[in-house]
Amino acid sequence: AAGVIQSPRHLIKEKRETATLKCYPIPRHDTVYWYQQGPGQDPQFLISFYEKMQSDKGSIPDRFSAQQFSDYHSELNMSSLELGDSALYFCASSSLGAGLMNTEAFFGQGTRLTVV
Amino acid sequence: DQQVKQNSPSLSVQEGRISILNCDYTNSMFDYFLWYKKYPAEGPTFLISISSIKDKNEDGRFTVFLNKSAKHLSLHIVPSQPGDSAVYFCAASATTNTGNQFYFGTGTSLTVIP
């Protein structure tokens, strides 16, 4: 079965550079979540989108922005990168569908961003 | 403030025995709970979930128990196998009109000793 695809898997950037992470949700999933997991830390929720609209916002820095496109894929744009942005970035997708039933979120394998 | 807490950072269990991983939450609006398993350098993998209208959900060797009054859930793995060694995250979500946000615990590292 198709899973959540994240690209790239690994990314090395220098301080003050810009990075773009991409997430392709499971087909027919309408909701995308972005999480940041620093070394030895639990995943921190950044932002989510439902039907291409931002649905929730967590601890996302102002230097970061994200959007969900018409094909439901999402991109996380990170500017003025700092050393502290080095982390594993996970994307997850789920399907809220027509009913407001809860459903599990499926995660991608993550993008490991290293800022040097 | 952490809304989902896993107070045991690590747990070691002998192969064949029961592993019990605990999770506490503070938000009474949470209505769906999930457990994820994570291997190093991989994304979390969904394991099992439970709705707040239930108190138990079983899937093979994995059973999740929910105690709403205590705001506590636990994951039981019986029997434990070495391949179960991983970090287990507890997550909770609350339904809103525009989507769900998943809140994660800090994880419990399970080591199953052969």
PDB file of C-alpha atoms in Angstrom, chain A residues 9 31 33 35 37 41-43 45 48 50 55-57 88 90 94 96 100 102-110 112, chain B residues 2 31-32 34 36 38 41-46 49 89 93-107:
ATOM      1  CA  ARG A   9      15.418  12.013   3.001  1.00  0.00           C
ATOM      2  CA  THR A  31      -5.004  16.275   6.132  1.00  0.00           C
ATOM      3  CA  TYR A  33       0.689  17.395   9.703  1.00  0.00           C
ATOM      4  CA  TYR A  35       6.371  17.610  13.145  1.00  0.00           C
ATOM      5  CA  GLN A  37      11.935  16.106  16.319  1.00  0.00           C
ATOM      6  CA  GLN A  41      13.306  15.070  22.020  1.00  0.00           C
ATOM      7  CA  ASP A  42       9.704  14.159  21.394  1.00  0.00           C
ATOM      8  CA  PRO A  43       8.054  15.225  18.147  1.00  0.00           C
ATOM      9  CA  PHE A  45       3.803  19.728  16.249  1.00  0.00           C
ATOM     10  CA  SER A  48      -1.386  21.110   9.881  1.00  0.00           C
ATOM     11  CA  TYR A  50      -7.041  20.225   6.047  1.00  0.00           C
ATOM     12  CA  SER A  55      -6.116  23.935  10.266  1.00  0.00           C
ATOM     13  CA  ASP A  56      -3.843  24.236  13.252  1.00  0.00           C
ATOM     14  CA  LYS A  57      -0.582  25.822  14.222  1.00  0.00           C
ATOM     15  CA  LEU A  88      14.176  15.155  11.844  1.00  0.00           C
ATOM     16  CA  PHE A  90       8.119  14.238   9.941  1.00  0.00           C
ATOM     17  CA  SER A  94      -4.823  11.279   7.686  1.00  0.00           C
ATOM     18  CA  LEU A  96     -11.008  13.254   8.070  1.00  0.00           C
ATOM     19  CA  LEU A 100     -15.643  13.649  11.774  1.00  0.00           C
ATOM     20  CA  ASN A 102     -10.972  10.151  14.234  1.00  0.00           C
ATOM     21  CA  THR A 103      -8.474   8.184  12.318  1.00  0.00           C
ATOM     22  CA  GLU A 104      -4.877   7.341  12.733  1.00  0.00           C
ATOM     23  CA  ALA A 105      -2.212   9.452  11.143  1.00  0.00           C
ATOM     24  CA  PHE A 106       0.342   7.730   8.969  1.00  0.00           C
ATOM     25  CA  PHE A 107       3.859   9.043   9.062  1.00  0.00           C
ATOM     26  CA  GLY A 108       6.515   9.397   6.443  1.00  0.00           C
ATOM     27  CA  GLN A 109      10.067   8.319   7.113  1.00  0.00           C
ATOM     28  CA  GLY A 110      11.140  11.867   7.779  1.00  0.00           C
ATOM     29  CA  ARG A 112      16.815  14.717   8.325  1.00  0.00           C
TER      30      ARG A 112
ATOM     31  CA  GLN B   2       2.899  18.609  28.110  1.00  0.00           C
ATOM     32  CA  ASP B  31     -11.307  11.517  22.272  1.00  0.00           C
ATOM     33  CA  TYR B  32      -8.891   9.338  20.371  1.00  0.00           C
ATOM     34  CA  LEU B  34      -2.956   6.076  19.499  1.00  0.00           C
ATOM     35  CA  TYR B  36       3.150   4.547  17.582  1.00  0.00           C
ATOM     36  CA  LYS B  38       9.514   4.024  16.143  1.00  0.00           C
ATOM     37  CA  ALA B  41      16.125   6.639  11.663  1.00  0.00           C
ATOM     38  CA  GLU B  42      12.553   5.775  10.682  1.00  0.00           C
ATOM     39  CA  GLY B  43       9.258   7.567  11.032  1.00  0.00           C
ATOM     40  CA  PRO B  44       6.787   6.502  13.693  1.00  0.00           C
ATOM     41  CA  THR B  45       4.577   3.621  12.608  1.00  0.00           C
ATOM     42  CA  PHE B  46       0.991   3.398  13.714  1.00  0.00           C
ATOM     43  CA  SER B  49      -5.635   3.032  18.618  1.00  0.00           C
ATOM     44  CA  PHE B  89       4.985   7.000  21.517  1.00  0.00           C
ATOM     45  CA  SER B  93      -6.139  13.855  19.571  1.00  0.00           C
ATOM     46  CA  ALA B  94      -9.240  15.960  19.889  1.00  0.00           C
ATOM     47  CA  THR B  95     -11.674  16.514  17.057  1.00  0.00           C
ATOM     48  CA  THR B  96     -12.217  20.067  15.919  1.00  0.00           C
ATOM     49  CA  ASN B  97     -14.232  21.472  13.050  1.00  0.00           C
ATOM     50  CA  THR B  98     -11.169  21.985  10.945  1.00  0.00           C
ATOM     51  CA  GLY B  99      -9.039  19.028  11.807  1.00  0.00           C
ATOM     52  CA  ASN B 100      -7.245  17.037  14.400  1.00  0.00           C
ATOM     53  CA  GLN B 101      -4.039  17.823  16.139  1.00  0.00           C
ATOM     54  CA  PHE B 102      -2.096  14.950  17.508  1.00  0.00           C
ATOM     55  CA  TYR B 103      -0.265  15.462  20.792  1.00  0.00           C
ATOM     56  CA  PHE B 104       2.612  13.125  21.488  1.00  0.00           C
ATOM     57  CA  GLY B 105       4.237  11.878  24.621  1.00  0.00           C
ATOM     58  CA  THR B 106       8.000  11.860  24.969  1.00  0.00           C
ATOM     59  CA  GLY B 107       8.264   8.157  24.255  1.00  0.00           C
TER      60      GLY B 107
END
